[in-house]
């Protein structure tokens, strides 16, 4: 799991039907003080986070099981 900062949103014109109606966020990894580092990545939002929020992200099989 990683702490990440929400830096934006994106849209997809074609996506898996299990993701229909779900918001896609652009995130950057962040340290424990909320300072971003590293490259941005896209994640599915299941809790209605907004730009500027710190979120906890799950990767791998744990992340796939939550969607």
Short mmCIF file of C-alpha atoms in Angstrom, two decimals:
data_model
loop_
_atom_site.label_atom_id
_atom_site.label_comp_id
_atom_site.label_asym_id
_atom_site.label_seq_id
_atom_site.Cartn_x
_atom_site.Cartn_y
_atom_site.Cartn_z
CA UNK A 1 0.00 0.00 0.00
CA UNK A 2 1.09 3.53 -0.76
CA UNK A 3 0.06 6.98 0.41
CA UNK A 4 -0.71 9.18 -2.59
CA UNK A 5 -1.81 12.73 -3.32
CA UNK A 6 -4.73 13.27 -5.72
CA UNK A 7 -3.51 15.71 -8.38
CA UNK A 8 -6.31 15.42 -10.94
CA UNK A 9 -8.91 13.34 -12.71
CA UNK A 10 -9.05 11.76 -16.13
CA UNK A 11 -11.65 10.15 -18.36
CA UNK A 12 -11.64 7.08 -20.56
CA UNK A 13 -13.86 6.71 -23.59
CA UNK A 14 -13.41 2.94 -23.57
CA UNK A 15 -12.99 0.91 -20.38
CA UNK A 16 -13.88 -2.42 -18.87
CA UNK A 17 -17.60 -2.55 -18.08
CA UNK A 18 -16.85 -3.25 -14.39
CA UNK A 19 -15.41 0.27 -14.21
CA UNK A 20 -18.43 2.01 -15.76
CA UNK A 21 -19.54 4.91 -13.57
CA UNK A 22 -16.32 4.95 -11.53
CA UNK A 23 -14.08 8.02 -11.39
CA UNK A 24 -10.44 7.75 -12.45
CA UNK A 25 -7.93 9.78 -10.43
CA UNK A 26 -4.41 10.88 -11.23
CA UNK A 27 -2.22 10.27 -8.18
CA UNK A 28 1.38 10.89 -7.16
CA UNK A 29 3.05 8.88 -4.40
CA UNK A 30 3.48 10.98 -1.24
CA UNK A 31 5.54 10.69 1.93
CA UNK A 32 4.05 10.68 5.45
CA UNK A 33 3.99 14.51 5.40
CA UNK A 34 1.98 14.58 2.17
CA UNK A 35 4.88 15.76 0.00
CA UNK A 36 4.54 14.18 -3.46
CA UNK A 37 7.40 12.39 -5.20
CA UNK A 38 7.77 10.06 -8.17
CA UNK A 39 5.72 9.62 -11.30
CA UNK A 40 1.93 10.06 -11.45
CA UNK A 41 -0.35 7.06 -11.99
CA UNK A 42 -4.07 6.46 -12.53
CA UNK A 43 -6.31 4.73 -10.00
CA UNK A 44 -10.00 3.90 -9.68
CA UNK A 45 -11.77 5.98 -7.02
CA UNK A 46 -14.20 4.00 -4.86
CA UNK A 47 -14.63 6.60 -2.08
CA UNK A 48 -15.18 9.93 -3.89
CA UNK A 49 -11.77 11.50 -3.15
CA UNK A 50 -11.00 14.95 -4.53
CA UNK A 51 -8.02 16.93 -5.76
CA UNK A 52 -5.63 17.66 -2.89
CA UNK A 53 -6.75 14.68 -0.78
CA UNK A 54 -4.27 12.15 0.57
CA UNK A 55 -5.40 8.61 -0.15
CA UNK A 56 -4.19 5.10 0.60
CA UNK A 57 -3.82 2.96 -2.52
CA UNK A 58 -3.74 -0.81 -2.90
CA UNK A 59 -1.74 -2.50 -5.66
CA UNK A 60 -1.61 -6.02 -7.04
CA UNK A 61 -4.22 -8.66 -6.23
CA UNK A 62 -5.48 -6.72 -3.19
CA UNK A 63 -6.27 -3.75 -5.40
CA UNK A 64 -8.02 -5.88 -8.00
CA UNK A 65 -10.22 -7.52 -5.37
CA UNK A 66 -11.59 -4.17 -4.14
CA UNK A 67 -12.88 -3.13 -7.56
#
